[in-house]
mmCIF file of C-alpha atoms in Angstrom:
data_model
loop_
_atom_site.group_PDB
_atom_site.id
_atom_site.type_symbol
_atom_site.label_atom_id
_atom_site.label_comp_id
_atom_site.label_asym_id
_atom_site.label_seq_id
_atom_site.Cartn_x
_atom_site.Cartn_y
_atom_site.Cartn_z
ATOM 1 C CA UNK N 1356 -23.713 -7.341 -13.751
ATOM 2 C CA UNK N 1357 -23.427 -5.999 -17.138
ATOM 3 C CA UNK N 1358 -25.729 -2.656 -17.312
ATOM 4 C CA UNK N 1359 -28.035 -1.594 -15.053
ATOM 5 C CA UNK N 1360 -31.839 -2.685 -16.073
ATOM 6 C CA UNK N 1361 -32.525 1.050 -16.207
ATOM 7 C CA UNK N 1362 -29.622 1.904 -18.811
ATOM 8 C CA UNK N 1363 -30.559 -1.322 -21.216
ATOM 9 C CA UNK N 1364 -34.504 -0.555 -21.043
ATOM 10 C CA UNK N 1365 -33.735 3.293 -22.115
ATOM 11 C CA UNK N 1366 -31.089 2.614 -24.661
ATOM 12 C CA UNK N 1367 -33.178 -0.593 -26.015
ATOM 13 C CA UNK N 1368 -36.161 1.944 -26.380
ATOM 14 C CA UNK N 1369 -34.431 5.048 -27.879
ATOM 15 C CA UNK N 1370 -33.229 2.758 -30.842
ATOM 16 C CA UNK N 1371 -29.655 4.382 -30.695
ATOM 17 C CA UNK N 1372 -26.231 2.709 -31.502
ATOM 18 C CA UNK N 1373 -24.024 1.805 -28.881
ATOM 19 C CA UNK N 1374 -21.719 -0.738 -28.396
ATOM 20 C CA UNK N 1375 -20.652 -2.818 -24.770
ATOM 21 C CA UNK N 1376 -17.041 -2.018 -23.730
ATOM 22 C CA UNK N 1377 -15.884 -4.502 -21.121
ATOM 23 C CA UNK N 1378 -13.015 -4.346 -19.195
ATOM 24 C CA UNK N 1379 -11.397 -5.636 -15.584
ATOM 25 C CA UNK N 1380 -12.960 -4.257 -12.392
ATOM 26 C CA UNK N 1381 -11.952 -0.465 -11.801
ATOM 27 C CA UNK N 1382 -12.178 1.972 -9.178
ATOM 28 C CA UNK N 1383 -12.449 5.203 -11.003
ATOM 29 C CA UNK N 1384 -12.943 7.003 -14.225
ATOM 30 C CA UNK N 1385 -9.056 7.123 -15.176
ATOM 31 C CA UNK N 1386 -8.413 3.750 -14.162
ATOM 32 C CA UNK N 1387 -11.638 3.091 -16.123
ATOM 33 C CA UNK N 1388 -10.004 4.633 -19.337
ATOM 34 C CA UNK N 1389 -6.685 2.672 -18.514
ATOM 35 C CA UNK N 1390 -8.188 -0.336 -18.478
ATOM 36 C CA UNK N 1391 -10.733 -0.046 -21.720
ATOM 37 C CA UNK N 1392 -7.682 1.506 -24.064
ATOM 38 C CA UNK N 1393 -10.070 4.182 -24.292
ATOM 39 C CA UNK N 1394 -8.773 7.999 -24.098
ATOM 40 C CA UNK N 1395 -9.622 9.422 -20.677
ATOM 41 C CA UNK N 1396 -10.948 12.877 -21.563
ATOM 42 C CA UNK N 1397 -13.867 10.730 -23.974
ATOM 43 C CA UNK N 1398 -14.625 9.101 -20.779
ATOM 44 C CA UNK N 1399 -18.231 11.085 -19.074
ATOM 45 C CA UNK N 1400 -17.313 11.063 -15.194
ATOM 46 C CA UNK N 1401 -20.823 11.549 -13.453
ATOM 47 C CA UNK N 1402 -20.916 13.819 -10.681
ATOM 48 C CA UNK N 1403 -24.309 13.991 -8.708
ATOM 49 C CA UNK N 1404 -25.174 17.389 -7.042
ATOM 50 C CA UNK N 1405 -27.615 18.700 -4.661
ATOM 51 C CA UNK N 1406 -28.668 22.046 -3.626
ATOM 52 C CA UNK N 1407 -31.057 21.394 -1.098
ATOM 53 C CA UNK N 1408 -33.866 21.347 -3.092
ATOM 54 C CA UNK N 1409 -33.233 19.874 -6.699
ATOM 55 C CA UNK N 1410 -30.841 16.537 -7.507
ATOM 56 C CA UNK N 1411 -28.530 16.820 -10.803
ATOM 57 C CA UNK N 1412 -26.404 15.037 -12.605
ATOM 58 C CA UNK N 1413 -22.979 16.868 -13.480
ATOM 59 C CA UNK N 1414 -21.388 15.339 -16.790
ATOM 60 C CA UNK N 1415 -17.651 15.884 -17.285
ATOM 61 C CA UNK N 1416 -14.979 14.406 -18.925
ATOM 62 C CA UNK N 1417 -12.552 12.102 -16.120
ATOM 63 C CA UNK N 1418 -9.796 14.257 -17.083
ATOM 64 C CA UNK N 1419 -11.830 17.298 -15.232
ATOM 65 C CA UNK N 1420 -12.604 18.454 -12.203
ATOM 66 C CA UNK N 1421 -16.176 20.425 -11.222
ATOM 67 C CA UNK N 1422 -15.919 23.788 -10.920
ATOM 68 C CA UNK N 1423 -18.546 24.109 -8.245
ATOM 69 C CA UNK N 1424 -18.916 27.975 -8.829
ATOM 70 C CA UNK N 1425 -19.037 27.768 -12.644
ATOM 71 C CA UNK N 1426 -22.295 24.966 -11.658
ATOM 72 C CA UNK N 1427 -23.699 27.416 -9.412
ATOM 73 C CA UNK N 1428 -23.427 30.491 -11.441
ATOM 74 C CA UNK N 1429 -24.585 28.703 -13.987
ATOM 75 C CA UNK N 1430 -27.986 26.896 -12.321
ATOM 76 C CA UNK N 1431 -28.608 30.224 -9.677
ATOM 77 C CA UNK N 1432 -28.737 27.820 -7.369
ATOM 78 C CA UNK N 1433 -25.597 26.677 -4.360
ATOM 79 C CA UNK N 1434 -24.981 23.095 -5.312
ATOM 80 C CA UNK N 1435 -23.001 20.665 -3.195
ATOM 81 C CA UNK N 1436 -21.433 17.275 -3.980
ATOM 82 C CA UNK N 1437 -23.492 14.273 -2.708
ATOM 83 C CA UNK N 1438 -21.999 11.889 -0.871
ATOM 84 C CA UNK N 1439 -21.390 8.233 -2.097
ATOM 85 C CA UNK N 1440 -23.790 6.715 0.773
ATOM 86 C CA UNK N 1441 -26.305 8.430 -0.946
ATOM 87 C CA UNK N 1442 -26.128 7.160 -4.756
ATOM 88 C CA UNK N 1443 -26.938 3.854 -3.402
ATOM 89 C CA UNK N 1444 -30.011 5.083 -2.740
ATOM 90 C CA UNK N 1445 -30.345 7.472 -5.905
ATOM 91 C CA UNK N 1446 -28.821 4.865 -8.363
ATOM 92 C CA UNK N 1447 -30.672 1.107 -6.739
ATOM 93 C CA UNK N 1448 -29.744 -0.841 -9.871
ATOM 94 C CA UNK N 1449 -26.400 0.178 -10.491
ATOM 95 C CA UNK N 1450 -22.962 -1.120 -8.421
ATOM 96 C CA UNK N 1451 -21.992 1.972 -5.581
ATOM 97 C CA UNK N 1452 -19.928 4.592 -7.137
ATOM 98 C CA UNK N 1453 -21.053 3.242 -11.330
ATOM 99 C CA UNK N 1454 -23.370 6.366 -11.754
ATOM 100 C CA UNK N 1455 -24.362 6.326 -15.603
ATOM 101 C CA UNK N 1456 -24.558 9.616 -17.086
ATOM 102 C CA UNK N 1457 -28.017 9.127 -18.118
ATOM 103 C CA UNK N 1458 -29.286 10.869 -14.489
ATOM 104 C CA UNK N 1459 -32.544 11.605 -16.999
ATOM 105 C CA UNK N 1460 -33.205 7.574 -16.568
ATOM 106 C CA UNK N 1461 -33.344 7.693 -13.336
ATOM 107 C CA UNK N 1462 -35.860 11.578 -13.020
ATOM 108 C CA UNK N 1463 -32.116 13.390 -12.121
ATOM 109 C CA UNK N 1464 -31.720 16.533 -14.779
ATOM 110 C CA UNK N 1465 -28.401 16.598 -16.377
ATOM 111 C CA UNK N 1466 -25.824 19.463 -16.822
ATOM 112 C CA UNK N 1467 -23.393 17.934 -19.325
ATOM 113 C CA UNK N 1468 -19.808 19.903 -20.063
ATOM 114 C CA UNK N 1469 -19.263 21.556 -23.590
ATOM 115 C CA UNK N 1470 -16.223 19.957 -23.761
ATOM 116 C CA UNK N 1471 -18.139 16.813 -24.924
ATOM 117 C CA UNK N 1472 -19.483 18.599 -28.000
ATOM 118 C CA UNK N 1473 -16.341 18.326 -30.039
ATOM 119 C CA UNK N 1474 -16.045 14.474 -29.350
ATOM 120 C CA UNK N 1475 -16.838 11.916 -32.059
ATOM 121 C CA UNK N 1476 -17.273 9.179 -29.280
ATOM 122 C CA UNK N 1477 -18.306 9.181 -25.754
ATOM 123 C CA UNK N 1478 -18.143 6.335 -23.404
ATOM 124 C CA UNK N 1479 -19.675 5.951 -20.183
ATOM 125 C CA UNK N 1480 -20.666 4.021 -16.859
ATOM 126 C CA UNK N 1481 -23.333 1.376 -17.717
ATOM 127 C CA UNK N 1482 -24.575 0.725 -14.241
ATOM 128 C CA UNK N 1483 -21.002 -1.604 -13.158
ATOM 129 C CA UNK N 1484 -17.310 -1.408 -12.435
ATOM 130 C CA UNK N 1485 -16.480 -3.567 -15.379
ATOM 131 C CA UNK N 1486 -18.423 -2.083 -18.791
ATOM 132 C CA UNK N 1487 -18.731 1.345 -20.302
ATOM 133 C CA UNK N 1488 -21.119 2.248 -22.899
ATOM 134 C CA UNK N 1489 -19.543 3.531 -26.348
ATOM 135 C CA UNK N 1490 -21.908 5.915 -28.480
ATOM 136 C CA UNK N 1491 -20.665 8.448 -31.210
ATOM 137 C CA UNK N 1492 -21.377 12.057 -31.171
ATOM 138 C CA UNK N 1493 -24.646 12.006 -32.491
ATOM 139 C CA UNK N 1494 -25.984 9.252 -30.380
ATOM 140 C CA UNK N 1495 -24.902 11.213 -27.470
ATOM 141 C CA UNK N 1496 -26.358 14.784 -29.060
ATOM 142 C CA UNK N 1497 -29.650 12.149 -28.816
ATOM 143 C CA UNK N 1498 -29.340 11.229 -25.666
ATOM 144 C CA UNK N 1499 -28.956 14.676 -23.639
ATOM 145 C CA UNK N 1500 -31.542 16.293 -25.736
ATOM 146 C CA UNK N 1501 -33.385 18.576 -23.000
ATOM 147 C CA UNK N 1502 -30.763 18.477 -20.863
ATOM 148 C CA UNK N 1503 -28.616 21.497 -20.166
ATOM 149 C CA UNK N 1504 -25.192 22.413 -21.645
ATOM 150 C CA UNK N 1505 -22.313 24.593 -20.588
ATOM 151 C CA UNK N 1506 -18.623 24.912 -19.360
ATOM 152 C CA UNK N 1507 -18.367 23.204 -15.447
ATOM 153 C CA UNK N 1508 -15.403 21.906 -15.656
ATOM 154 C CA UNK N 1509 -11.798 22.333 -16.430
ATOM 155 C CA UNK N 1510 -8.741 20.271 -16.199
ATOM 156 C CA UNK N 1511 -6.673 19.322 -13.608
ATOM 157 C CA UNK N 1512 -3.754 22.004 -13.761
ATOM 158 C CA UNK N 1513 -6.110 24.534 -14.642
ATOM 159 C CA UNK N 1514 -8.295 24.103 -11.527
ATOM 160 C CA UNK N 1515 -4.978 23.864 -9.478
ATOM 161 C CA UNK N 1516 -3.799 27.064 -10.984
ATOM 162 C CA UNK N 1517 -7.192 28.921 -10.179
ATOM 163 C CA UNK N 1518 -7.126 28.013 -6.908
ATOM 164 C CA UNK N 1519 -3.972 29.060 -6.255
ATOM 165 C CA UNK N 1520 -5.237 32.512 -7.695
ATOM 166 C CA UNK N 1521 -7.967 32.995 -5.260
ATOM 167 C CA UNK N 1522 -5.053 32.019 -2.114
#
């Protein structure tokens, strides 16, 4: 598999730039980066929520971790991580565990971190374990038009120290 049929359709018909990044089989977003020679934190780790109600896709850089509460807060709503047995169902052309940030695609809304504003290129899942998806920042600024925008996520060692904070 090279990109989901979902992915190729929507990028074919938005008419945007983006190039095809392949790479050996990975596991994860950081081992993703690794193996691309692409820098992790330009890497879009997709994180699908659920809060009983509504399904959406959480956009942050692999680098990050969700901040749950900083989601919640921002969305009024009490969001939970879905669990991978589920995305098979959520994500039907795309390998288990290869969610594509474009949840849009597939009728998910997307929350997308800040962080990703000051990037010149983004890369992402493209449906496999073995391709990301370059685009530059104004492809991506494209892309996630209507979709919503703020701070849910931070790095590692500062979610480590905030939790330690509220122990």
């Amino acid at each position: 598999m090279t990109m989901a049929p979902s992915i190729e359709t929507h990028l074919g018909k938005s008419g945007i730039d983006f190039n095809l990044i392949p790479h050996p089989h990975s596991s994860n977003s950081l081992q993703t980066a690794r193996l691309a020679h692409v820098a992790a934190n330009h890497v879009a780790k997709a994180i699908m929520t659920h809060d009983g109600d509504t399904y959406r896709l959480c956009l942050i850089p692999s680098t990050h971790r969700l901040v749950l509460s900083w989601l919640n807060e921002h969305m009024n709503g009490h969001f939970r991580l879905v669990m991978e047995q589920e995305l098979a169902d959520l994500f039907a052309d795309c390998e288990i565990g290869a969610v594509p940030a474009l949840g849009q695609v597939y009728g998910f809304p997307v929350i997308w971190d800040a962080t990703f504003a000051n990037m010149d290129e983004i890369f992402f899942e493209s449906g496999d374990h073995e391709n990301l998806i370059r685009v530059d920042q104004g492809a991506f600024m494209q892309l996630m038009a209507g979709q919503e925008q703020d701070r849910i996520s931070c790095e590692e060692a500062e979610y480590e120290f905030r939790a330690e904070l509220v122990h």
